[in-house]
mmCIF file of C-alpha atoms in Angstrom:
data_model
loop_
_atom_site.group_PDB
_atom_site.id
_atom_site.type_symbol
_atom_site.label_atom_id
_atom_site.label_comp_id
_atom_site.label_asym_id
_atom_site.label_seq_id
_atom_site.Cartn_x
_atom_site.Cartn_y
_atom_site.Cartn_z
ATOM 1 C CA MET Q 1414 37.583 98.197 34.601
ATOM 2 C CA MET Q 1415 39.306 99.373 31.417
ATOM 3 C CA LEU Q 1416 39.823 102.831 32.915
ATOM 4 C CA THR Q 1417 41.499 101.275 35.955
ATOM 5 C CA PHE Q 1418 43.877 99.341 33.709
ATOM 6 C CA ILE Q 1419 44.713 102.384 31.578
ATOM 7 C CA LEU Q 1420 45.368 104.599 34.592
ATOM 8 C CA GLY Q 1421 47.604 101.983 36.186
ATOM 9 C CA ALA Q 1422 49.557 101.505 32.957
ATOM 10 C CA CYS Q 1423 50.095 105.260 32.647
ATOM 11 C CA VAL Q 1424 51.381 105.479 36.216
ATOM 12 C CA GLY Q 1425 53.784 102.588 35.616
ATOM 13 C CA LEU Q 1426 54.947 104.110 32.337
ATOM 14 C CA VAL Q 1427 55.812 107.445 33.942
ATOM 15 C CA LEU Q 1428 57.524 105.698 36.851
ATOM 16 C CA GLY Q 1429 59.628 103.684 34.414
ATOM 17 C CA LEU Q 1430 60.578 106.764 32.407
ATOM 18 C CA THR Q 1431 61.431 109.094 35.278
ATOM 19 C CA GLY Q 1432 61.894 107.015 38.433
ATOM 20 C CA ALA Q 1433 59.973 109.805 40.142
ATOM 21 C CA GLY Q 1434 56.615 110.477 38.549
ATOM 22 C CA GLY Q 1435 54.767 107.216 39.003
ATOM 23 C CA GLY Q 1436 54.428 107.501 42.740
ATOM 24 C CA ILE Q 1437 53.219 111.055 42.767
ATOM 25 C CA LEU Q 1438 50.763 110.383 39.929
ATOM 26 C CA ALA Q 1439 49.226 107.222 41.411
ATOM 27 C CA ILE Q 1440 47.134 109.091 43.975
ATOM 28 C CA PRO Q 1441 45.766 111.620 41.423
ATOM 29 C CA ALA Q 1442 44.974 108.755 39.038
ATOM 30 C CA LEU Q 1443 42.878 107.036 41.688
ATOM 31 C CA THR Q 1444 41.273 110.141 43.167
ATOM 32 C CA LEU Q 1445 40.586 112.103 39.981
ATOM 33 C CA GLY Q 1446 40.163 109.140 37.654
ATOM 34 C CA LEU Q 1447 38.212 106.747 39.870
ATOM 35 C CA GLY Q 1448 36.759 109.125 42.459
ATOM 36 C CA TRP Q 1449 38.473 107.598 45.501
ATOM 37 C CA SER Q 1450 39.524 109.559 48.580
ATOM 38 C CA VAL Q 1451 43.235 110.000 49.301
ATOM 39 C CA THR Q 1452 42.929 107.626 52.266
ATOM 40 C CA GLN Q 1453 41.309 104.919 50.106
ATOM 41 C CA ALA Q 1454 43.844 105.375 47.324
ATOM 42 C CA MET Q 1455 46.967 105.317 49.506
ATOM 43 C CA PRO Q 1456 47.424 101.530 50.030
ATOM 44 C CA ILE Q 1457 46.654 100.748 46.372
ATOM 45 C CA ALA Q 1458 49.068 103.426 45.206
ATOM 46 C CA LEU Q 1459 51.801 102.067 47.472
ATOM 47 C CA LEU Q 1460 51.277 98.505 46.276
ATOM 48 C CA ALA Q 1461 51.190 99.461 42.602
ATOM 49 C CA VAL Q 1462 54.155 101.807 42.770
ATOM 50 C CA GLY Q 1463 56.210 99.525 45.007
ATOM 51 C CA SER Q 1464 55.609 96.495 42.781
ATOM 52 C CA ALA Q 1465 56.264 98.404 39.571
ATOM 53 C CA ALA Q 1466 59.398 100.005 41.001
ATOM 54 C CA LEU Q 1467 60.653 96.527 41.926
ATOM 55 C CA VAL Q 1468 60.705 95.575 38.238
ATOM 56 C CA GLY Q 1469 62.799 98.612 37.370
ATOM 57 C CA ALA Q 1470 65.057 98.151 40.400
ATOM 58 C CA VAL Q 1471 65.846 94.546 39.456
ATOM 59 C CA GLN Q 1472 66.630 95.643 35.908
ATOM 60 C CA GLY Q 1473 68.869 98.401 37.260
ATOM 61 C CA LEU Q 1474 70.706 95.915 39.472
ATOM 62 C CA ARG Q 1475 71.327 93.612 36.525
ATOM 63 C CA GLN Q 1476 72.732 96.547 34.536
ATOM 64 C CA GLY Q 1477 74.920 97.683 37.433
ATOM 65 C CA LEU Q 1478 73.168 101.057 37.704
ATOM 66 C CA VAL Q 1479 71.860 100.828 41.278
ATOM 67 C CA ARG Q 1480 73.988 102.354 44.023
ATOM 68 C CA TYR Q 1481 72.799 99.674 46.410
ATOM 69 C CA LYS Q 1482 74.557 100.958 49.548
ATOM 70 C CA ALA Q 1483 73.070 104.408 49.015
ATOM 71 C CA ALA Q 1484 69.675 102.828 48.326
ATOM 72 C CA ALA Q 1485 69.848 100.753 51.518
ATOM 73 C CA THR Q 1486 70.819 103.801 53.577
ATOM 74 C CA MET Q 1487 67.927 105.881 52.237
ATOM 75 C CA ALA Q 1488 65.485 102.981 52.615
ATOM 76 C CA VAL Q 1489 66.335 102.369 56.275
ATOM 77 C CA ALA Q 1490 65.847 106.064 57.030
ATOM 78 C CA GLY Q 1491 62.554 105.940 55.124
ATOM 79 C CA TRP Q 1492 61.303 102.920 57.084
ATOM 80 C CA LEU Q 1493 62.008 104.674 60.369
ATOM 81 C CA VAL Q 1494 60.227 107.899 59.419
ATOM 82 C CA ALA Q 1495 57.278 106.520 57.388
ATOM 83 C CA PRO Q 1496 55.173 105.695 60.506
ATOM 84 C CA LEU Q 1497 55.245 109.389 61.409
ATOM 85 C CA GLY Q 1498 53.707 110.168 58.040
ATOM 86 C CA LEU Q 1499 51.036 107.499 58.547
ATOM 87 C CA TYR Q 1500 50.265 108.938 61.984
ATOM 88 C CA ALA Q 1501 49.833 112.439 60.545
ATOM 89 C CA ALA Q 1502 47.724 111.209 57.600
ATOM 90 C CA ALA Q 1503 45.246 109.490 59.939
ATOM 91 C CA ARG Q 1504 44.611 112.746 61.785
ATOM 92 C CA VAL Q 1505 43.908 115.233 59.011
ATOM 93 C CA SER Q 1506 40.971 115.589 56.638
ATOM 94 C CA SER Q 1507 40.923 114.234 53.094
ATOM 95 C CA THR Q 1508 40.572 117.778 51.745
ATOM 96 C CA LEU Q 1509 43.683 118.914 53.583
ATOM 97 C CA LEU Q 1510 45.613 115.860 52.376
ATOM 98 C CA MET Q 1511 44.601 116.565 48.784
ATOM 99 C CA THR Q 1512 45.602 120.213 49.157
ATOM 100 C CA VAL Q 1513 48.996 119.300 50.606
ATOM 101 C CA PHE Q 1514 49.468 116.761 47.827
ATOM 102 C CA ALA Q 1515 48.701 119.336 45.137
ATOM 103 C CA VAL Q 1516 51.073 121.891 46.659
ATOM 104 C CA VAL Q 1517 53.839 119.283 46.883
ATOM 105 C CA MET Q 1518 53.302 118.467 43.198
ATOM 106 C CA LEU Q 1519 53.633 122.138 42.236
ATOM 107 C CA VAL Q 1520 56.868 122.456 44.203
ATOM 108 C CA VAL Q 1521 58.234 119.278 42.622
ATOM 109 C CA ALA Q 1522 57.306 120.524 39.145
ATOM 110 C CA CYS Q 1523 59.119 123.829 39.639
ATOM 111 C CA ARG Q 1524 62.188 122.226 41.204
ATOM 112 C CA MET Q 1525 62.527 119.692 38.403
ATOM 113 C CA TYR Q 1526 61.831 122.073 35.529
ATOM 114 C CA VAL Q 1527 64.030 125.042 36.455
ATOM 115 C CA PRO Q 1528 67.342 123.128 36.893
ATOM 116 C CA VAL Q 1529 66.903 121.596 33.448
ATOM 117 C CA ARG Q 1530 67.102 124.995 31.797
ATOM 118 C CA GLY Q 1531 70.295 125.869 33.620
ATOM 119 C CA ALA Q 1532 71.869 122.442 33.673
ATOM 120 C CA GLU Q 1533 74.066 123.140 30.673
ATOM 121 C CA HIS Q 1534 75.729 125.983 32.595
ATOM 122 C CA THR Q 1535 76.585 123.831 35.583
ATOM 123 C CA SER Q 1536 80.168 122.638 35.837
ATOM 124 C CA SER Q 1537 80.636 118.887 35.815
ATOM 125 C CA THR Q 1538 83.410 119.333 38.386
ATOM 126 C CA LEU Q 1539 81.131 120.977 40.976
ATOM 127 C CA GLN Q 1540 81.863 119.564 44.431
ATOM 128 C CA ARG Q 1541 78.810 117.826 45.876
ATOM 129 C CA ASN Q 1542 78.037 116.042 49.132
ATOM 130 C CA CYS Q 1543 78.283 112.561 47.596
ATOM 131 C CA MET Q 1544 81.024 112.242 44.981
ATOM 132 C CA LEU Q 1545 82.118 109.215 42.987
ATOM 133 C CA ASP Q 1546 85.687 108.057 43.501
ATOM 134 C CA PRO Q 1547 87.340 108.238 40.046
ATOM 135 C CA ALA Q 1548 89.545 105.265 40.915
ATOM 136 C CA THR Q 1549 86.766 102.845 41.906
ATOM 137 C CA GLY Q 1550 83.632 104.369 40.378
ATOM 138 C CA ARG Q 1551 81.908 104.057 43.752
ATOM 139 C CA LEU Q 1552 80.588 106.725 46.087
ATOM 140 C CA ASP Q 1553 83.162 108.201 48.439
ATOM 141 C CA TRP Q 1554 81.497 107.619 51.806
ATOM 142 C CA ASN Q 1555 81.986 110.264 54.487
ATOM 143 C CA ALA Q 1556 79.911 111.884 57.232
ATOM 144 C CA ARG Q 1557 78.508 114.553 54.917
ATOM 145 C CA CYS Q 1558 77.414 111.995 52.309
ATOM 146 C CA LEU Q 1559 75.861 109.738 54.963
ATOM 147 C CA ALA Q 1560 73.919 112.638 56.505
ATOM 148 C CA THR Q 1561 72.698 113.690 53.066
ATOM 149 C CA LEU Q 1562 71.411 110.219 52.166
ATOM 150 C CA VAL Q 1563 69.747 109.765 55.562
ATOM 151 C CA SER Q 1564 67.985 113.122 55.152
ATOM 152 C CA ILE Q 1565 66.781 112.243 51.655
ATOM 153 C CA GLY Q 1566 65.536 108.843 52.811
ATOM 154 C CA GLY Q 1567 63.813 110.262 55.883
ATOM 155 C CA ALA Q 1568 61.998 112.921 53.880
ATOM 156 C CA SER Q 1569 60.874 110.394 51.269
ATOM 157 C CA GLY Q 1570 59.663 108.078 54.036
ATOM 158 C CA PHE Q 1571 57.567 110.822 55.611
ATOM 159 C CA PHE Q 1572 55.945 111.706 52.289
ATOM 160 C CA THR Q 1573 55.340 108.001 51.633
ATOM 161 C CA GLY Q 1574 53.475 107.619 54.898
ATOM 162 C CA LEU Q 1575 51.629 110.933 54.635
ATOM 163 C CA LEU Q 1576 50.605 110.846 50.981
ATOM 164 C CA GLY Q 1577 51.265 107.303 49.731
ATOM 165 C CA VAL Q 1578 53.578 108.544 46.991
ATOM 166 C CA GLY Q 1579 56.633 106.306 47.225
ATOM 167 C CA GLY Q 1580 59.005 109.253 47.587
ATOM 168 C CA GLY Q 1581 60.700 108.960 44.199
ATOM 169 C CA PHE Q 1582 59.638 112.479 43.240
ATOM 170 C CA PHE Q 1583 61.856 113.733 46.085
ATOM 171 C CA ILE Q 1584 64.690 111.201 45.831
ATOM 172 C CA VAL Q 1585 65.499 111.764 42.152
ATOM 173 C CA PRO Q 1586 66.036 115.564 42.206
ATOM 174 C CA ALA Q 1587 67.690 115.490 45.651
ATOM 175 C CA PHE Q 1588 70.074 112.617 44.866
ATOM 176 C CA ARG Q 1589 70.923 114.203 41.538
ATOM 177 C CA LYS Q 1590 71.590 117.577 43.144
ATOM 178 C CA PHE Q 1591 73.808 116.292 45.952
ATOM 179 C CA SER Q 1592 75.741 113.633 44.019
ATOM 180 C CA ASP Q 1593 77.543 113.309 40.704
ATOM 181 C CA VAL Q 1594 75.866 109.996 39.834
ATOM 182 C CA ARG Q 1595 74.569 109.961 36.254
ATOM 183 C CA MET Q 1596 70.837 110.366 35.685
ATOM 184 C CA HIS Q 1597 70.136 106.736 34.751
ATOM 185 C CA GLY Q 1598 71.942 105.616 37.911
ATOM 186 C CA VAL Q 1599 69.948 108.104 39.975
ATOM 187 C CA VAL Q 1600 66.689 106.759 38.543
ATOM 188 C CA ALA Q 1601 67.646 103.118 39.121
ATOM 189 C CA THR Q 1602 68.711 103.831 42.709
ATOM 190 C CA SER Q 1603 65.503 105.777 43.292
ATOM 191 C CA LEU Q 1604 63.447 102.828 42.086
ATOM 192 C CA MET Q 1605 65.157 100.554 44.604
ATOM 193 C CA VAL Q 1606 64.434 102.972 47.452
ATOM 194 C CA VAL Q 1607 60.837 103.427 46.311
ATOM 195 C CA THR Q 1608 60.381 99.652 46.270
ATOM 196 C CA LEU Q 1609 61.711 99.138 49.791
ATOM 197 C CA VAL Q 1610 60.007 102.132 51.400
ATOM 198 C CA SER Q 1611 56.638 101.677 49.641
ATOM 199 C CA LEU Q 1612 56.304 97.983 50.436
ATOM 200 C CA GLY Q 1613 57.561 98.531 53.977
ATOM 201 C CA THR Q 1614 54.959 101.257 54.559
ATOM 202 C CA LEU Q 1615 52.296 99.050 52.993
ATOM 203 C CA ALA Q 1616 53.142 96.355 55.544
ATOM 204 C CA HIS Q 1617 52.234 98.847 58.277
ATOM 205 C CA LEU Q 1618 48.856 99.436 56.628
ATOM 206 C CA PHE Q 1619 48.149 95.707 56.245
ATOM 207 C CA ASN Q 1620 48.869 95.280 59.943
ATOM 208 C CA GLN Q 1621 46.211 97.929 60.572
ATOM 209 C CA GLY Q 1622 43.602 95.856 58.704
ATOM 210 C CA VAL Q 1623 43.805 97.315 55.185
ATOM 211 C CA THR Q 1624 42.751 94.812 52.482
ATOM 212 C CA LEU Q 1625 43.327 94.630 48.717
ATOM 213 C CA THR Q 1626 40.349 94.988 46.349
ATOM 214 C CA TRP Q 1627 40.039 93.611 42.806
ATOM 215 C CA ALA Q 1628 40.377 97.143 41.465
ATOM 216 C CA GLY Q 1629 43.600 97.535 43.401
ATOM 217 C CA ALA Q 1630 44.962 94.270 41.999
ATOM 218 C CA LEU Q 1631 44.112 95.316 38.426
ATOM 219 C CA PHE Q 1632 45.699 98.734 38.927
ATOM 220 C CA THR Q 1633 48.867 97.056 40.240
ATOM 221 C CA VAL Q 1634 49.129 94.592 37.337
ATOM 222 C CA SER Q 1635 48.662 97.342 34.767
ATOM 223 C CA ALA Q 1636 51.272 99.488 36.516
ATOM 224 C CA LEU Q 1637 53.734 96.614 36.130
ATOM 225 C CA VAL Q 1638 53.019 96.469 32.406
ATOM 226 C CA GLY Q 1639 53.548 100.212 32.067
ATOM 227 C CA MET Q 1640 56.710 100.045 34.142
ATOM 228 C CA ILE Q 1641 58.322 97.518 31.809
ATOM 229 C CA ALA Q 1642 57.461 99.645 28.781
ATOM 230 C CA GLY Q 1643 58.823 102.765 30.456
ATOM 231 C CA ARG Q 1644 62.134 101.184 31.414
ATOM 232 C CA LEU Q 1645 62.627 99.935 27.854
ATOM 233 C CA ALA Q 1646 61.944 103.382 26.407
ATOM 234 C CA ALA Q 1647 63.825 105.506 28.982
ATOM 235 C CA PRO Q 1648 67.380 105.103 27.559
ATOM 236 C CA ASN Q 1649 66.193 106.444 24.201
ATOM 237 C CA ILE Q 1650 64.738 109.691 25.566
ATOM 238 C CA PRO Q 1651 66.948 112.616 26.692
ATOM 239 C CA ALA Q 1652 66.819 113.145 30.472
ATOM 240 C CA PRO Q 1653 66.102 116.920 30.203
ATOM 241 C CA LEU Q 1654 63.078 116.205 28.006
ATOM 242 C CA LEU Q 1655 61.779 113.677 30.536
ATOM 243 C CA GLN Q 1656 62.164 116.153 33.382
ATOM 244 C CA GLN Q 1657 60.446 118.993 31.538
ATOM 245 C CA GLY Q 1658 57.569 116.810 30.386
ATOM 246 C CA PHE Q 1659 57.075 115.396 33.870
ATOM 247 C CA SER Q 1660 57.161 118.893 35.385
ATOM 248 C CA LEU Q 1661 54.424 120.170 33.073
ATOM 249 C CA LEU Q 1662 52.320 117.078 33.765
ATOM 250 C CA CYS Q 1663 52.642 117.664 37.509
ATOM 251 C CA VAL Q 1664 51.458 121.259 37.146
ATOM 252 C CA GLY Q 1665 48.329 120.199 35.278
ATOM 253 C CA VAL Q 1666 47.456 117.391 37.691
ATOM 254 C CA SER Q 1667 48.068 119.522 40.783
ATOM 255 C CA LEU Q 1668 45.739 122.242 39.516
ATOM 256 C CA MET Q 1669 43.050 119.623 38.914
ATOM 257 C CA MET Q 1670 43.477 118.329 42.465
ATOM 258 C CA LEU Q 1671 43.228 121.833 43.919
ATOM 259 C CA GLY Q 1672 40.064 122.378 41.881
ATOM 260 C CA ARG Q 1673 38.526 119.203 43.269
ATOM 261 C CA ALA Q 1674 39.599 119.959 46.853
ATOM 262 C CA PHE Q 1675 38.116 123.463 46.948
ATOM 263 C CA CYS Q 1676 35.473 123.568 44.238
ATOM 264 C CA GLY Q 1677 34.431 119.959 43.753
ATOM 265 C CA VAL Q 1678 35.786 120.098 40.184
ATOM 266 C CA GLY Q 1679 36.989 116.878 38.569
#
């Protein structure tokens, strides 16, 4: 029981700090920490991450950090694509799901770590698909920006359905790469999308007969506690340090998952 609470709190903490890591770490926490299969862990991970992300999203809205139109666009795309991920997840083995999950984590770790080292050499005036209007401070909506946000939302929705990860690990680096929104705004917007897509996907699972266990409820409550702590601490920690730390954590967890999938380790 204590282990369940600690794992949930850690997942919420990372989600609050990065806006990306909580979702992708929820499944490993439940599979490696509690011995569940990916299929068993998926609905609990979605509930915990979606609920915890809601806390951060509401805080971001109150602070004016959430790009709510962008969040709504990505969420709608995610809702439409998530059932495809659920369909695929129901038709592959748990070992294959765990392997795919581990590989995704390694890719995410590399993509988030490498740009940090070169970020200082990147021009702040670089033209991106979604640019803020200097006059209004809002995104300048055009066909290219809309297509970009729909693609990001659709990809996050597929991963949410397939792996039960919330999609924040994909939204944060992609939205940051293709827009000039500041990091704290990117994280807050990501949390809103994660909330909407995770809880929407969870509704599909509940309609299929999935039920919530006491362990799942405890994991969710502890994730909320960790989320609050993470959001309070995030403004005091440099964004590059958060990205690098999260990247290294992802590498370690993914290697543990690969060891369990192929060798029964962990």
